[in-house]
mmCIF file of C-alpha atoms in Angstrom:
data_model
loop_
_atom_site.group_PDB
_atom_site.id
_atom_site.type_symbol
_atom_site.label_atom_id
_atom_site.label_comp_id
_atom_site.label_asym_id
_atom_site.label_seq_id
_atom_site.Cartn_x
_atom_site.Cartn_y
_atom_site.Cartn_z
ATOM 1 C CA MET A 1 -30.248 77.827 48.472
ATOM 2 C CA SER A 2 -28.567 74.572 47.444
ATOM 3 C CA SER A 3 -29.960 71.275 48.746
ATOM 4 C CA GLY A 4 -28.249 69.231 51.394
ATOM 5 C CA VAL A 5 -26.709 65.807 50.988
ATOM 6 C CA ILE A 6 -27.792 62.346 52.119
ATOM 7 C CA TYR A 7 -24.766 60.361 53.255
ATOM 8 C CA ILE A 8 -25.584 56.631 53.064
ATOM 9 C CA VAL A 9 -23.423 55.410 55.934
ATOM 10 C CA ALA A 10 -22.553 51.741 56.438
ATOM 11 C CA THR A 11 -22.325 50.799 60.126
ATOM 12 C CA PRO A 12 -21.021 47.627 61.854
ATOM 13 C CA ILE A 13 -23.001 44.382 61.564
ATOM 14 C CA GLY A 14 -21.912 43.349 65.049
ATOM 15 C CA ASN A 15 -18.457 44.418 66.219
ATOM 16 C CA LEU A 16 -18.609 48.187 66.765
ATOM 17 C CA ASP A 17 -14.909 48.507 65.865
ATOM 18 C CA ASP A 18 -15.824 47.704 62.247
ATOM 19 C CA ILE A 19 -16.520 51.288 61.182
ATOM 20 C CA SER A 20 -14.484 53.613 58.999
ATOM 21 C CA PHE A 21 -12.947 56.917 60.106
ATOM 22 C CA ARG A 22 -14.949 58.622 57.381
ATOM 23 C CA ALA A 23 -18.200 57.122 58.680
ATOM 24 C CA VAL A 24 -17.478 58.364 62.221
ATOM 25 C CA GLU A 25 -16.653 61.860 60.985
ATOM 26 C CA THR A 26 -19.773 61.945 58.821
ATOM 27 C CA LEU A 27 -22.037 60.885 61.698
ATOM 28 C CA ARG A 28 -20.428 63.588 63.805
ATOM 29 C CA ASN A 29 -20.751 66.419 61.280
ATOM 30 C CA VAL A 30 -24.145 66.017 59.564
ATOM 31 C CA ASP A 31 -27.136 68.019 60.786
ATOM 32 C CA PHE A 32 -29.048 64.887 61.815
ATOM 33 C CA ILE A 33 -29.105 61.095 61.489
ATOM 34 C CA ALA A 34 -32.061 59.044 60.217
ATOM 35 C CA CYS A 35 -31.977 55.568 61.732
ATOM 36 C CA GLU A 36 -34.234 52.519 62.102
ATOM 37 C CA ASP A 37 -34.100 52.151 65.890
ATOM 38 C CA THR A 38 -32.719 55.025 67.949
ATOM 39 C CA ARG A 39 -31.991 52.643 70.864
ATOM 40 C CA HIS A 40 -29.706 50.646 68.602
ATOM 41 C CA THR A 41 -27.910 53.550 66.897
ATOM 42 C CA ILE A 42 -27.300 55.446 70.134
ATOM 43 C CA LYS A 43 -25.006 52.613 71.301
ATOM 44 C CA LEU A 44 -22.769 53.247 68.285
ATOM 45 C CA LEU A 45 -22.812 57.014 68.815
ATOM 46 C CA ASN A 46 -21.969 56.627 72.505
ATOM 47 C CA LYS A 47 -18.966 54.416 71.737
ATOM 48 C CA TYR A 48 -17.489 57.106 69.498
ATOM 49 C CA GLU A 49 -18.706 60.021 71.680
ATOM 50 C CA ILE A 50 -20.834 61.401 68.871
ATOM 51 C CA LYS A 51 -23.494 63.913 69.842
ATOM 52 C CA ASN A 52 -26.104 64.298 67.121
ATOM 53 C CA ARG A 53 -29.866 64.287 66.633
ATOM 54 C CA LEU A 54 -31.499 60.972 65.777
ATOM 55 C CA ILE A 55 -34.708 60.790 63.741
ATOM 56 C CA PRO A 56 -36.485 57.391 63.591
ATOM 57 C CA TYR A 57 -37.013 56.210 60.017
ATOM 58 C CA HIS A 58 -38.420 52.718 59.547
ATOM 59 C CA ASP A 59 -40.985 50.655 57.650
ATOM 60 C CA HIS A 60 -43.900 51.886 59.744
ATOM 61 C CA ASN A 61 -43.290 55.645 59.283
ATOM 62 C CA LYS A 62 -41.387 55.905 55.994
ATOM 63 C CA ILE A 63 -44.339 57.235 53.957
ATOM 64 C CA LYS A 64 -45.152 59.947 56.505
ATOM 65 C CA LYS A 65 -41.551 60.781 57.397
ATOM 66 C CA THR A 66 -39.961 60.885 53.920
ATOM 67 C CA PRO A 67 -41.469 64.265 52.849
ATOM 68 C CA VAL A 68 -40.350 65.765 56.165
ATOM 69 C CA LEU A 69 -36.768 64.653 55.584
ATOM 70 C CA ILE A 70 -36.805 65.772 51.951
ATOM 71 C CA GLU A 71 -37.974 69.231 53.040
ATOM 72 C CA LYS A 72 -35.085 69.525 55.498
ATOM 73 C CA LEU A 73 -32.656 68.553 52.743
ATOM 74 C CA LYS A 74 -34.137 71.125 50.352
ATOM 75 C CA LYS A 75 -33.433 73.748 52.990
ATOM 76 C CA GLY A 76 -29.744 72.821 52.865
ATOM 77 C CA GLN A 77 -29.458 70.454 55.819
ATOM 78 C CA SER A 78 -27.316 67.331 55.495
ATOM 79 C CA MET A 79 -28.228 63.943 56.911
ATOM 80 C CA ALA A 80 -26.756 60.516 57.445
ATOM 81 C CA LEU A 81 -28.919 57.500 56.669
ATOM 82 C CA VAL A 82 -28.036 54.403 58.697
ATOM 83 C CA SER A 83 -29.694 51.052 59.274
ATOM 84 C CA ASP A 84 -29.553 48.945 62.430
ATOM 85 C CA ALA A 85 -26.578 47.108 60.950
ATOM 86 C CA GLY A 86 -24.579 47.106 57.732
ATOM 87 C CA THR A 87 -25.156 49.082 54.569
ATOM 88 C CA PRO A 88 -28.469 50.997 54.382
ATOM 89 C CA SER A 89 -31.147 50.233 51.752
ATOM 90 C CA ILE A 90 -30.272 46.510 51.593
ATOM 91 C CA SER A 91 -33.417 44.833 53.007
ATOM 92 C CA ASP A 92 -34.462 47.969 54.916
ATOM 93 C CA PRO A 93 -36.617 51.079 54.168
ATOM 94 C CA GLY A 94 -33.628 53.172 53.082
ATOM 95 C CA PHE A 95 -34.419 52.387 49.457
ATOM 96 C CA TYR A 96 -37.713 54.284 49.713
ATOM 97 C CA LEU A 97 -36.004 57.467 50.908
ATOM 98 C CA ILE A 98 -33.187 57.200 48.369
ATOM 99 C CA ARG A 99 -35.650 56.831 45.492
ATOM 100 C CA GLU A 100 -37.591 59.910 46.640
ATOM 101 C CA ALA A 101 -34.357 61.871 47.075
ATOM 102 C CA ILE A 102 -33.368 61.143 43.482
ATOM 103 C CA LYS A 103 -36.782 62.375 42.289
ATOM 104 C CA ASN A 104 -36.111 65.632 44.157
ATOM 105 C CA ASP A 105 -32.554 66.066 42.833
ATOM 106 C CA ILE A 106 -31.039 65.576 46.286
ATOM 107 C CA GLU A 107 -27.341 64.666 46.202
ATOM 108 C CA LEU A 108 -26.419 61.198 47.510
ATOM 109 C CA SER A 109 -23.023 60.152 48.815
ATOM 110 C CA PRO A 110 -22.330 56.554 49.956
ATOM 111 C CA ILE A 111 -19.912 55.927 52.829
ATOM 112 C CA PRO A 112 -19.044 52.234 52.213
ATOM 113 C CA GLY A 113 -18.400 49.668 54.885
ATOM 114 C CA PRO A 114 -19.692 46.412 56.397
ATOM 115 C CA THR A 115 -22.470 44.312 54.935
ATOM 116 C CA ALA A 116 -23.577 40.865 56.107
ATOM 117 C CA LEU A 117 -24.107 39.844 52.500
ATOM 118 C CA ILE A 118 -20.463 40.202 51.453
ATOM 119 C CA SER A 119 -19.104 38.907 54.770
ATOM 120 C CA ALA A 120 -21.052 35.651 54.406
ATOM 121 C CA VAL A 121 -20.254 35.201 50.731
ATOM 122 C CA THR A 122 -16.515 35.617 51.168
ATOM 123 C CA ALA A 123 -16.359 33.091 54.044
ATOM 124 C CA SER A 124 -18.688 30.542 52.415
ATOM 125 C CA GLY A 125 -16.040 28.626 50.491
ATOM 126 C CA LEU A 126 -18.414 28.432 47.513
ATOM 127 C CA GLU A 127 -17.761 29.849 44.041
ATOM 128 C CA ILE A 128 -18.588 33.555 44.199
ATOM 129 C CA ASP A 129 -17.433 34.916 40.867
ATOM 130 C CA ARG A 130 -21.173 35.240 40.195
ATOM 131 C CA PHE A 131 -23.922 35.335 42.823
ATOM 132 C CA VAL A 132 -27.464 36.624 43.307
ATOM 133 C CA PHE A 133 -28.836 38.222 46.477
ATOM 134 C CA GLU A 134 -32.444 37.261 47.216
ATOM 135 C CA GLY A 135 -32.944 39.067 50.539
ATOM 136 C CA TYR A 136 -35.678 37.417 52.627
ATOM 137 C CA LEU A 137 -37.803 34.844 50.796
ATOM 138 C CA PRO A 138 -41.567 35.471 50.808
ATOM 139 C CA ARG A 139 -43.187 33.900 53.869
ATOM 140 C CA LYS A 140 -46.322 32.668 52.091
ATOM 141 C CA LYS A 141 -47.583 34.129 48.795
ATOM 142 C CA GLY A 142 -45.025 33.666 46.044
ATOM 143 C CA ARG A 143 -42.651 31.522 48.114
ATOM 144 C CA THR A 144 -43.015 28.342 46.034
ATOM 145 C CA LYS A 145 -42.644 30.272 42.770
ATOM 146 C CA ARG A 146 -39.473 31.950 44.055
ATOM 147 C CA LEU A 147 -37.972 28.644 45.173
ATOM 148 C CA LYS A 148 -38.649 27.105 41.762
ATOM 149 C CA GLU A 149 -36.929 30.088 40.131
ATOM 150 C CA LEU A 150 -33.924 29.754 42.435
ATOM 151 C CA ALA A 151 -33.585 26.098 41.461
ATOM 152 C CA GLU A 152 -32.758 27.174 37.894
ATOM 153 C CA TYR A 153 -30.164 29.851 38.769
ATOM 154 C CA ARG A 154 -26.645 29.040 37.602
ATOM 155 C CA VAL A 155 -25.114 31.437 40.112
ATOM 156 C CA THR A 156 -24.500 31.153 43.852
ATOM 157 C CA ILE A 157 -27.561 32.209 45.879
ATOM 158 C CA VAL A 158 -27.543 34.387 49.011
ATOM 159 C CA ILE A 159 -30.534 34.629 51.370
ATOM 160 C CA PHE A 160 -31.185 36.438 54.666
ATOM 161 C CA GLU A 161 -33.181 34.601 57.332
ATOM 162 C CA GLY A 162 -34.208 35.003 60.952
ATOM 163 C CA PRO A 163 -33.899 32.381 63.708
ATOM 164 C CA HIS A 164 -37.578 31.411 63.703
ATOM 165 C CA ARG A 165 -37.659 30.446 60.027
ATOM 166 C CA VAL A 166 -34.144 29.303 59.196
ATOM 167 C CA ILE A 167 -34.885 25.574 59.564
ATOM 168 C CA LYS A 168 -38.002 25.827 57.384
ATOM 169 C CA THR A 169 -36.054 27.739 54.752
ATOM 170 C CA LEU A 170 -33.243 25.163 54.757
ATOM 171 C CA ASN A 171 -35.802 22.380 54.314
ATOM 172 C CA ASP A 172 -37.551 24.246 51.496
ATOM 173 C CA LEU A 173 -34.229 24.874 49.740
ATOM 174 C CA ARG A 174 -33.392 21.165 49.928
ATOM 175 C CA GLU A 175 -36.830 20.239 48.586
ATOM 176 C CA TYR A 176 -36.762 22.570 45.593
ATOM 177 C CA LEU A 177 -33.031 22.911 44.848
ATOM 178 C CA GLY A 178 -31.818 19.469 45.867
ATOM 179 C CA ASP A 179 -29.280 18.585 48.521
ATOM 180 C CA ARG A 180 -26.675 21.118 47.394
ATOM 181 C CA LYS A 181 -23.615 22.391 49.215
ATOM 182 C CA ALA A 182 -24.336 25.446 51.328
ATOM 183 C CA ALA A 183 -22.920 27.643 54.058
ATOM 184 C CA ILE A 184 -24.431 29.584 56.917
ATOM 185 C CA GLY A 185 -23.052 32.708 58.556
ATOM 186 C CA ARG A 186 -24.566 33.477 61.974
ATOM 187 C CA GLU A 187 -23.921 36.407 64.323
ATOM 188 C CA MET A 188 -21.015 37.469 62.128
ATOM 189 C CA THR A 189 -18.346 39.657 63.789
ATOM 190 C CA LYS A 190 -20.046 39.126 67.177
ATOM 191 C CA MET A 191 -18.837 37.080 70.152
ATOM 192 C CA ASN A 192 -20.878 34.031 69.057
ATOM 193 C CA GLU A 193 -19.926 34.215 65.377
ATOM 194 C CA GLU A 194 -20.418 30.887 63.638
ATOM 195 C CA PHE A 195 -19.928 29.535 60.128
ATOM 196 C CA LEU A 196 -21.342 26.166 59.083
ATOM 197 C CA ARG A 197 -20.563 24.463 55.779
ATOM 198 C CA GLY A 198 -21.879 21.226 54.270
ATOM 199 C CA SER A 199 -24.856 19.872 52.362
ATOM 200 C CA LEU A 200 -28.286 21.309 53.102
ATOM 201 C CA SER A 201 -29.105 18.020 54.864
ATOM 202 C CA GLU A 202 -26.042 18.371 57.084
ATOM 203 C CA LEU A 203 -26.940 21.944 57.964
ATOM 204 C CA ILE A 204 -30.506 20.905 58.824
ATOM 205 C CA ALA A 205 -29.194 18.043 60.982
ATOM 206 C CA HIS A 206 -27.012 20.525 62.897
ATOM 207 C CA TYR A 207 -30.195 21.980 64.378
ATOM 208 C CA ASP A 208 -31.734 18.657 65.424
ATOM 209 C CA ASN A 209 -30.800 19.375 69.024
ATOM 210 C CA ARG A 210 -30.043 23.089 68.859
ATOM 211 C CA LYS A 211 -32.375 26.069 68.862
ATOM 212 C CA PRO A 212 -31.451 28.609 66.166
ATOM 213 C CA ARG A 213 -30.407 31.980 67.552
ATOM 214 C CA GLY A 214 -29.362 35.248 65.929
ATOM 215 C CA GLU A 215 -29.554 36.421 62.331
ATOM 216 C CA TYR A 216 -28.546 34.152 59.460
ATOM 217 C CA VAL A 217 -27.131 34.502 55.966
ATOM 218 C CA ILE A 218 -27.524 31.350 53.863
ATOM 219 C CA VAL A 219 -25.275 30.838 50.819
ATOM 220 C CA VAL A 220 -26.244 28.037 48.431
ATOM 221 C CA GLU A 221 -24.231 26.453 45.640
ATOM 222 C CA ARG A 222 -25.285 27.233 42.076
ATOM 223 C CA ASN A 223 -27.174 24.837 39.789
ATOM 224 C CA LYS A 224 -24.470 22.824 38.008
ATOM 225 C CA ASP A 225 -26.723 20.557 35.894
#
């Protein structure tokens, strides 16, 4: 029996209309869908009237669940891997499953689509012929070392951040990288989508009287010294 296929399906980062025909058909036709939060993914399936089985796959169960999924694939079943938003395996546990699938000679097929990373970079107004994606910065151990490394990069820098830490991260970037130009993408493709551009000091000042809300992508100008 030949093994099944993992389809790595990109899903919308906010606006549910931002999904490809191929992604919808794949979600409809695979044997099951592995997703981070079933409550989140079911909203997408309901919009497109997709009836399929959802299997939770997230950071807290990936070690236990991965062999179960691999076994299903070895028996010839096909699955779609999705994250809560955007392209799977970028800052989510999808990488763990994909690595194990490769070890087991399982076929992989990406279904490309939205990603917050590229959306923020293209709207930043900064030079993006070369950039580096840093994901989420370490919260404690290793944070200072990483910031010092970023200060030396001669490429545009892209960072994910949540609402509770975005001001601290902006302040840390200004301290270690200097008061560079930067841009912020917040709630992209959603009703409250917002882009801010300016120096790091100007972006920090924006939140003097505002409480950060939503998910953020920070894009920082390269080191030009």
